Amino acid sequence: MSATETQPDSSYFLRKLHSFTGLLPVGAFLAEHFWSNSAALVSARKYDDVSQDLQTIPFRLIVEWGAIFLPMLFHGGYGVYIWWRGKSNVSAYPWVGNWLYTAQRYTGLIAFAYIGWHLYTERWLTHGRSTYATVAHDMRNPWYLAFFVVGVLASSFHLGVGVWNFLCKWGLAATARAQQAAGRLGAVVGITFSVVGILIILSFRLNWHPFAFYITK
Amino acid sequence: MRQPKIIVVGGGLAGLMATIRVAESGVPVDLFSIVPVKRSHSVCAQGGINAAKNQKGEGDTTAKHFDDTIYGGDFLANQPLVKRMCEAAPGIIDLLDRMGVMFNRTPEGLLDYRRFGGTLYHRTAFAGATTGQQLLYALDEQVRRHEAEGKVHKFESSMFLSAVIDDCGVCRGICAMDLRTMEVKTYAADAVIFATGGIGAIFGRSTNSVVCTGSAQSALLQQGVDYANGEFIQVHPTAIPGEDKLRLMSESARGEGGRVWVPRNPAEKRAPRSIPEGERFYFLEEWYPKYGNLVPRDIATRAIHRIVYQEKLGIDGQAAVYLDVTHIPRETLDRKLEGILEIYEKFLGVDPREEPMKVFPAMHYTMGGVWVNGEDQATNVPGIYAAGECEYQYHGANRLGANSLVSCIFGGGLAGPAAVKYAKSLEKGAEAAASTVFDREKKRQEEKNQALLSQDGTENPMTIWRELGDIMTEHVTVTRINKNLEKADAQIRVLQERAKKMNLSDRTRWSNQTLNFARELENMIILARVVTLGALARNESRGAHYKPDFPERDDANWLKTTRAKWVNSEIRLSYEPVDISQITPRPRRYDAAK
Amino acid sequence: MGDGKQVIVKVKRQAGPKQPARWEEFSLKWRPSMNVIICLRDIAESPVTRDGKKTTPITYDSNCLEEICGSCAMLINGKARMACSALVDQLDQPIRIEPMSKFPLVRDLAVDRQFMFESLKRVKAWIPIDGTYDLGEGPRVSPEIQEQGYPLSNCISCGNCLEVCPQVNEHSQFVGAAIISQVRLFNMHPTGAMNKSERLAAIMGPGGIQDCANAQNCVHACPKNIPLTESIAAVNRDAWKQALLGWLG
């Protein structure tokens, strides 16, 4: 608290790291994950192939832990701390930014819980060998399905707002106009992920493969 | 060597400048203010600050600035120090510029200057239409820097009650009340600089802030510090009427081309913008072709009163005239006048870029004030200095627009080093003063508080204040008539008696604003009498002081400074000659070039 | 017009920091262009509640009454704003008036906003001049910089941006948007820029810019329309460059 501080506070680095990990690698992994799982929209076989490819990447454990689990754990864990320190006042000040602020906190919590459970059921219990059939089987449980939908929507929303926040908080969108554009970009990201995510769920649930016609042989 | 100690009372422009100068010389300062200093009344100054930098190639000089100031003040100011101020003004602008004030700029990156009242030159540097705020912040920031370095100690919720004066008549410190704990304490200092601003509150409603009560000046008067030229009160021609405050519409609106007019037809019913040019009466431009809308404030104010009360041409028969900036491009308005136009828009819900503003004169500035010696801001009591609006010496009988900010900074800048020099010259400082001197003063002030808190009266201080304001505004502002002034003084004395029977509806001892207001009110009443009696005695018209029964300036009898003294608990007026060593008085008229 | 029309005002009273809070209701005579300050003055002149009980005048801060001194910020109908520019005719009744909640209470509607001034000290919100003696003109400043800087220097330290910020609360010591914006202002000035890195370091200290979570309430609540979110973004950009890339030289 002295007037001669010269070094940033550790909380500065933690917050920046939190913001950064949200996008990279967590956001990027989410994109990859949705992309891989979209294979289900082609066919069950295609899905299983892609899944198999991913399960056989070299240094798999290191990549999983270093590039996915640990960053996610940090982003989520520190996020909970941030959630606890904020005090939403959206009822008194119902401005759009304030709604997003509040929603970002709660979707973060939901997404964190969902991802933890999702990892447990689809990665841990299956020893990383889930197939189209096992997932489709899980989806028959309506509770399971509902949680999937909520989790996917919360994650997508959280990423979309996160993109907006990232661009503002790193000063990449500095003017009011740029921040509006960043907001629109965030909305596109959030909506795109939501739509793709729901389509993938529908694919598993309804055994629906809209891109099956890509397969010519 | 003994380390001297200085106290500054008041954290507006003058007080902060004095503080900076003292701190800079290595002497510790205690700075007292009723409000956090960043909230001082200087923030309300709008239009700009004068300095003859001749940056528009018009041939402006500090000598012309000096002449305009003396002439505008109707030759009542002592001239040598005014001359020094005008000569120092360009350096003051440079200093403020170095402090980072966001002055408006020319395309070359130099300061821009605008025209203001009472001059034909572009001499007014400005930061939008919130120049006072910008200047105050610059000084506030410098003081904060000194504070961070431990040279300045602030008491920002503290009300000055009285000076501590020893048996030899030398000031040894002050007695002040903490406005939260309501605790009365004395603070020792070798010299005290007062920069306590104007006295608008004695007129009830004015353009001044809530803290501008003149209470400190009045308390000092009652302790033997003389008060000069009290009768000279500036009424600003253009303000928005309001029940809590009369909000200033800066002269800069006219400096940027704004025009004052009324419909020629008193029964006019059309919207102002649909009234054709030929049916508008631009009375200032017609009556004062040379200066037009930029005549000095006393002239413009009287012209508006004449239009409204004699010619009966006020808008819709009311006390109001149009101040019109609708012909100025929106972009210019937003760049140069946004601050004031926003005030109009917020408080009246009308966009002055689209609709002419409705304005009327309002009490604005106190030319008179604590008597100082014309050399170094020292009063007649050793150890007491005064600077800024609370003293009297720079503006004579009428202040020119944009000169107040200069006088505050110049006066404060003079007072600081003068106080340090005095403090260092003392063989024995405040620490050598008998503790009984401090105890005595503290006891006196505590007893006053105790009496107010315990007495069972019938009078509400707010009511007395409102009545005081009504009396002063009706009789002691623009037009002064002796029999009315006599009546006003009699009424004020009645209020003075009633104030002895005040009943405070709050008797607690924590952040009790009723108590400090009651204390201020007692002082305000005495100062109101100083203004009224000064006006009553001065049988002439000069600057802002206008008596229809004595319509001319009378240099033979009245080219002199009024000096009010406190003798046996009564106000006594005396007079002293004005130093006119530099410019010989000549008639003051603005309908032609001077 | 409006004869006998009443204004109903509810004020949250608290005799001191540790005293219990209570609400008092007043019925005042309506007048044209009445604002909340006039209501509080009317109560001071006749401190009697609506149900006829005698009470004390209300303690509150005010000074300029034209929204430039920053004194009279309070919660009016639940929203942080300046009392002087809160016109009764534009408010729903009963008008609820409360003290700001993010600053220590002094009494009734008066709070202590010293935190803001201390924060200004922390970030060295000043131009470090050599002295007040005559050193000639200041640096040239382009009209463009002036037009960016002037709005920022209009900050009146009212505290509304802190009051509405969800990140300012008992768990945090976030300095708030106003202070961050001042860092931008002083870093923008040619002389002020000489201490840019110190200011940036300070604003990355505890409670610094990292605590902003982009709710953007500040910019809506600012009575002076200061582009606070732009300031935060601009300072953020400079800050991370210094913190993360500074050691690269």
mmCIF file of C-alpha atoms in Angstrom, chain C residues 55-223:
data_model
loop_
_atom_site.group_PDB
_atom_site.id
_atom_site.type_symbol
_atom_site.label_atom_id
_atom_site.label_comp_id
_atom_site.label_asym_id
_atom_site.label_seq_id
_atom_site.Cartn_x
_atom_site.Cartn_y
_atom_site.Cartn_z
ATOM 1 C CA THR C 55 -36.723 14.560 14.783
ATOM 2 C CA THR C 56 -33.322 16.037 13.949
ATOM 3 C CA PRO C 57 -32.255 17.654 10.673
ATOM 4 C CA ILE C 58 -30.535 15.222 8.335
ATOM 5 C CA THR C 59 -26.763 15.259 8.111
ATOM 6 C CA TYR C 60 -25.569 15.197 4.497
ATOM 7 C CA ASP C 61 -22.740 16.527 2.368
ATOM 8 C CA SER C 62 -23.348 19.212 -0.212
ATOM 9 C CA ASN C 63 -21.544 22.218 -1.541
ATOM 10 C CA CYS C 64 -21.730 23.547 -5.090
ATOM 11 C CA LEU C 65 -25.249 22.330 -5.946
ATOM 12 C CA GLU C 66 -24.418 22.274 -9.638
ATOM 13 C CA GLU C 67 -22.863 18.837 -9.915
ATOM 14 C CA ILE C 68 -19.242 19.844 -10.040
ATOM 15 C CA CYS C 69 -17.949 19.537 -6.468
ATOM 16 C CA GLY C 70 -18.844 15.870 -6.054
ATOM 17 C CA SER C 71 -20.161 16.223 -2.488
ATOM 18 C CA CYS C 72 -23.787 15.190 -2.559
ATOM 19 C CA ALA C 73 -23.643 11.653 -3.956
ATOM 20 C CA MET C 74 -26.205 9.375 -2.297
ATOM 21 C CA LEU C 75 -28.638 6.611 -3.165
ATOM 22 C CA ILE C 76 -31.877 8.024 -4.470
ATOM 23 C CA ASN C 77 -34.550 5.438 -5.165
ATOM 24 C CA GLY C 78 -31.812 2.841 -4.921
ATOM 25 C CA LYS C 79 -29.489 4.460 -7.444
ATOM 26 C CA ALA C 80 -26.205 6.252 -6.826
ATOM 27 C CA ARG C 81 -26.468 9.838 -8.045
ATOM 28 C CA MET C 82 -25.950 13.456 -7.112
ATOM 29 C CA ALA C 83 -28.708 14.896 -4.942
ATOM 30 C CA CYS C 84 -28.479 18.381 -6.428
ATOM 31 C CA SER C 85 -29.366 17.249 -9.931
ATOM 32 C CA ALA C 86 -32.012 14.773 -8.762
ATOM 33 C CA LEU C 87 -35.189 16.651 -9.647
ATOM 34 C CA VAL C 88 -38.247 15.626 -7.643
ATOM 35 C CA ASP C 89 -40.548 15.731 -10.663
ATOM 36 C CA GLN C 90 -38.459 13.052 -12.344
ATOM 37 C CA LEU C 91 -38.491 10.688 -9.356
ATOM 38 C CA ASP C 92 -41.009 8.072 -8.278
ATOM 39 C CA GLN C 93 -42.517 8.709 -4.867
ATOM 40 C CA PRO C 94 -42.023 8.050 -2.080
ATOM 41 C CA ILE C 95 -38.478 9.137 -2.792
ATOM 42 C CA ARG C 96 -36.130 6.823 -0.909
ATOM 43 C CA ILE C 97 -32.863 8.447 0.124
ATOM 44 C CA GLU C 98 -30.012 6.402 1.579
ATOM 45 C CA PRO C 99 -26.308 6.907 2.145
ATOM 46 C CA MET C 100 -23.831 5.320 -0.232
ATOM 47 C CA SER C 101 -23.139 1.772 0.889
ATOM 48 C CA LYS C 102 -19.526 1.288 -0.175
ATOM 49 C CA PHE C 103 -17.982 3.959 2.051
ATOM 50 C CA PRO C 104 -17.820 4.186 5.838
ATOM 51 C CA LEU C 105 -20.893 5.942 7.178
ATOM 52 C CA VAL C 106 -20.476 9.143 9.160
ATOM 53 C CA ARG C 107 -24.049 9.997 9.938
ATOM 54 C CA ASP C 108 -27.380 9.798 8.078
ATOM 55 C CA LEU C 109 -26.482 10.479 4.444
ATOM 56 C CA ALA C 110 -22.891 11.572 5.008
ATOM 57 C CA VAL C 111 -20.139 9.086 4.245
ATOM 58 C CA ASP C 112 -16.354 9.227 4.326
ATOM 59 C CA ARG C 113 -14.811 9.022 0.850
ATOM 60 C CA GLN C 114 -11.222 9.525 1.994
ATOM 61 C CA PHE C 115 -10.391 6.170 0.375
ATOM 62 C CA MET C 116 -10.584 7.835 -3.035
ATOM 63 C CA PHE C 117 -8.164 10.595 -2.104
ATOM 64 C CA GLU C 118 -5.756 8.083 -0.595
ATOM 65 C CA SER C 119 -5.931 6.073 -3.796
ATOM 66 C CA LEU C 120 -5.045 9.182 -5.796
ATOM 67 C CA LYS C 121 -1.944 9.460 -3.649
ATOM 68 C CA ARG C 122 -1.087 5.839 -4.303
ATOM 69 C CA VAL C 123 -1.110 6.229 -8.065
ATOM 70 C CA LYS C 124 0.706 9.581 -7.986
ATOM 71 C CA ALA C 125 -2.108 11.412 -9.691
ATOM 72 C CA TRP C 126 -0.145 14.602 -10.310
ATOM 73 C CA ILE C 127 2.348 16.141 -12.691
ATOM 74 C CA PRO C 128 5.747 16.151 -10.964
ATOM 75 C CA ILE C 129 6.766 19.775 -11.552
ATOM 76 C CA ASP C 130 10.130 21.005 -10.330
ATOM 77 C CA GLY C 131 8.629 23.963 -8.504
ATOM 78 C CA THR C 132 6.233 26.870 -8.749
ATOM 79 C CA TYR C 133 8.912 29.387 -9.659
ATOM 80 C CA ASP C 134 9.063 30.716 -13.176
ATOM 81 C CA LEU C 135 10.287 27.990 -15.516
ATOM 82 C CA GLY C 136 8.583 29.133 -18.682
ATOM 83 C CA GLU C 137 5.786 27.528 -20.621
ATOM 84 C CA GLY C 138 4.616 23.973 -20.316
ATOM 85 C CA PRO C 139 4.999 21.400 -23.069
ATOM 86 C CA ARG C 140 2.950 21.755 -26.215
ATOM 87 C CA VAL C 141 -0.101 19.568 -26.213
ATOM 88 C CA SER C 142 -2.019 18.727 -29.347
ATOM 89 C CA PRO C 143 -5.723 19.570 -29.431
ATOM 90 C CA GLU C 144 -6.314 15.856 -29.889
ATOM 91 C CA ILE C 145 -4.692 14.967 -26.563
ATOM 92 C CA GLN C 146 -6.472 17.887 -24.906
ATOM 93 C CA GLU C 147 -9.809 16.646 -26.179
ATOM 94 C CA GLN C 148 -9.086 13.189 -24.766
ATOM 95 C CA GLY C 149 -7.662 14.442 -21.497
ATOM 96 C CA TYR C 150 -10.152 17.135 -20.616
ATOM 97 C CA PRO C 151 -13.124 14.808 -20.122
ATOM 98 C CA LEU C 152 -10.973 12.626 -17.868
ATOM 99 C CA SER C 153 -9.916 15.603 -15.778
ATOM 100 C CA ASN C 154 -13.585 16.372 -15.158
ATOM 101 C CA CYS C 155 -13.722 13.622 -12.525
ATOM 102 C CA ILE C 156 -15.306 15.053 -9.364
ATOM 103 C CA SER C 157 -14.422 12.106 -7.074
ATOM 104 C CA CYS C 158 -18.076 11.645 -6.209
ATOM 105 C CA GLY C 159 -17.609 7.904 -5.787
ATOM 106 C CA ASN C 160 -20.628 6.834 -7.831
ATOM 107 C CA CYS C 161 -18.457 4.542 -9.959
ATOM 108 C CA LEU C 162 -17.303 2.724 -6.832
ATOM 109 C CA GLU C 163 -20.788 2.587 -5.405
ATOM 110 C CA VAL C 164 -22.236 0.826 -8.450
ATOM 111 C CA CYS C 165 -19.266 -1.487 -9.020
ATOM 112 C CA PRO C 166 -19.996 -5.094 -8.019
ATOM 113 C CA GLN C 167 -16.272 -5.600 -7.499
ATOM 114 C CA VAL C 168 -16.128 -2.959 -4.744
ATOM 115 C CA ASN C 169 -17.315 -4.556 -1.527
ATOM 116 C CA GLU C 170 -16.171 -5.739 1.858
ATOM 117 C CA HIS C 171 -14.089 -8.537 0.289
ATOM 118 C CA SER C 172 -11.994 -6.275 -1.912
ATOM 119 C CA GLN C 173 -9.981 -3.086 -1.845
ATOM 120 C CA PHE C 174 -10.539 -2.269 -5.505
ATOM 121 C CA VAL C 175 -9.632 1.381 -6.158
ATOM 122 C CA GLY C 176 -12.381 1.790 -8.730
ATOM 123 C CA ALA C 177 -12.758 3.263 -12.180
ATOM 124 C CA ALA C 178 -12.183 6.910 -11.254
ATOM 125 C CA ILE C 179 -8.648 6.274 -10.082
ATOM 126 C CA ILE C 180 -7.755 4.121 -13.084
ATOM 127 C CA SER C 181 -9.004 6.892 -15.326
ATOM 128 C CA GLN C 182 -6.736 9.375 -13.535
ATOM 129 C CA VAL C 183 -3.771 7.101 -14.221
ATOM 130 C CA ARG C 184 -4.634 7.309 -17.896
ATOM 131 C CA LEU C 185 -4.964 11.104 -17.707
ATOM 132 C CA PHE C 186 -1.573 11.678 -16.127
ATOM 133 C CA ASN C 187 0.162 9.107 -18.303
ATOM 134 C CA MET C 188 -1.231 10.902 -21.329
ATOM 135 C CA HIS C 189 0.344 14.257 -20.446
ATOM 136 C CA PRO C 190 3.857 14.820 -21.862
ATOM 137 C CA THR C 191 5.366 15.570 -18.439
ATOM 138 C CA GLY C 192 3.186 13.120 -16.565
ATOM 139 C CA ALA C 193 4.332 10.371 -18.935
ATOM 140 C CA MET C 194 7.772 10.584 -17.335
ATOM 141 C CA ASN C 195 6.361 8.733 -14.325
ATOM 142 C CA LYS C 196 4.179 6.452 -16.345
ATOM 143 C CA SER C 197 5.781 3.215 -15.184
ATOM 144 C CA GLU C 198 5.440 4.142 -11.499
ATOM 145 C CA ARG C 199 1.754 4.857 -11.940
ATOM 146 C CA LEU C 200 1.231 1.640 -13.858
ATOM 147 C CA ALA C 201 3.063 -0.333 -11.178
ATOM 148 C CA ALA C 202 0.871 1.248 -8.528
ATOM 149 C CA ILE C 203 -2.328 0.489 -10.398
ATOM 150 C CA MET C 204 -1.230 -3.154 -10.598
ATOM 151 C CA GLY C 205 -0.804 -3.222 -6.827
ATOM 152 C CA PRO C 206 -3.323 -4.676 -4.366
ATOM 153 C CA GLY C 207 -6.847 -3.610 -5.283
ATOM 154 C CA GLY C 208 -5.591 -2.422 -8.622
ATOM 155 C CA ILE C 209 -6.882 -2.625 -12.160
ATOM 156 C CA GLN C 210 -6.903 -6.437 -12.097
ATOM 157 C CA ASP C 211 -9.973 -6.318 -9.852
ATOM 158 C CA CYS C 212 -12.056 -4.798 -12.630
ATOM 159 C CA ALA C 213 -14.387 -7.452 -14.012
ATOM 160 C CA ASN C 214 -15.837 -5.473 -16.882
ATOM 161 C CA ALA C 215 -19.390 -5.095 -15.581
ATOM 162 C CA GLN C 216 -19.152 -1.558 -16.999
ATOM 163 C CA ASN C 217 -21.588 -0.103 -14.473
ATOM 164 C CA CYS C 218 -19.176 2.741 -13.784
ATOM 165 C CA VAL C 219 -19.589 4.343 -17.158
ATOM 166 C CA HIS C 220 -23.376 4.372 -16.800
ATOM 167 C CA ALA C 221 -23.302 5.867 -13.318
ATOM 168 C CA CYS C 222 -20.742 8.606 -13.952
ATOM 169 C CA PRO C 223 -22.484 11.988 -13.686
#
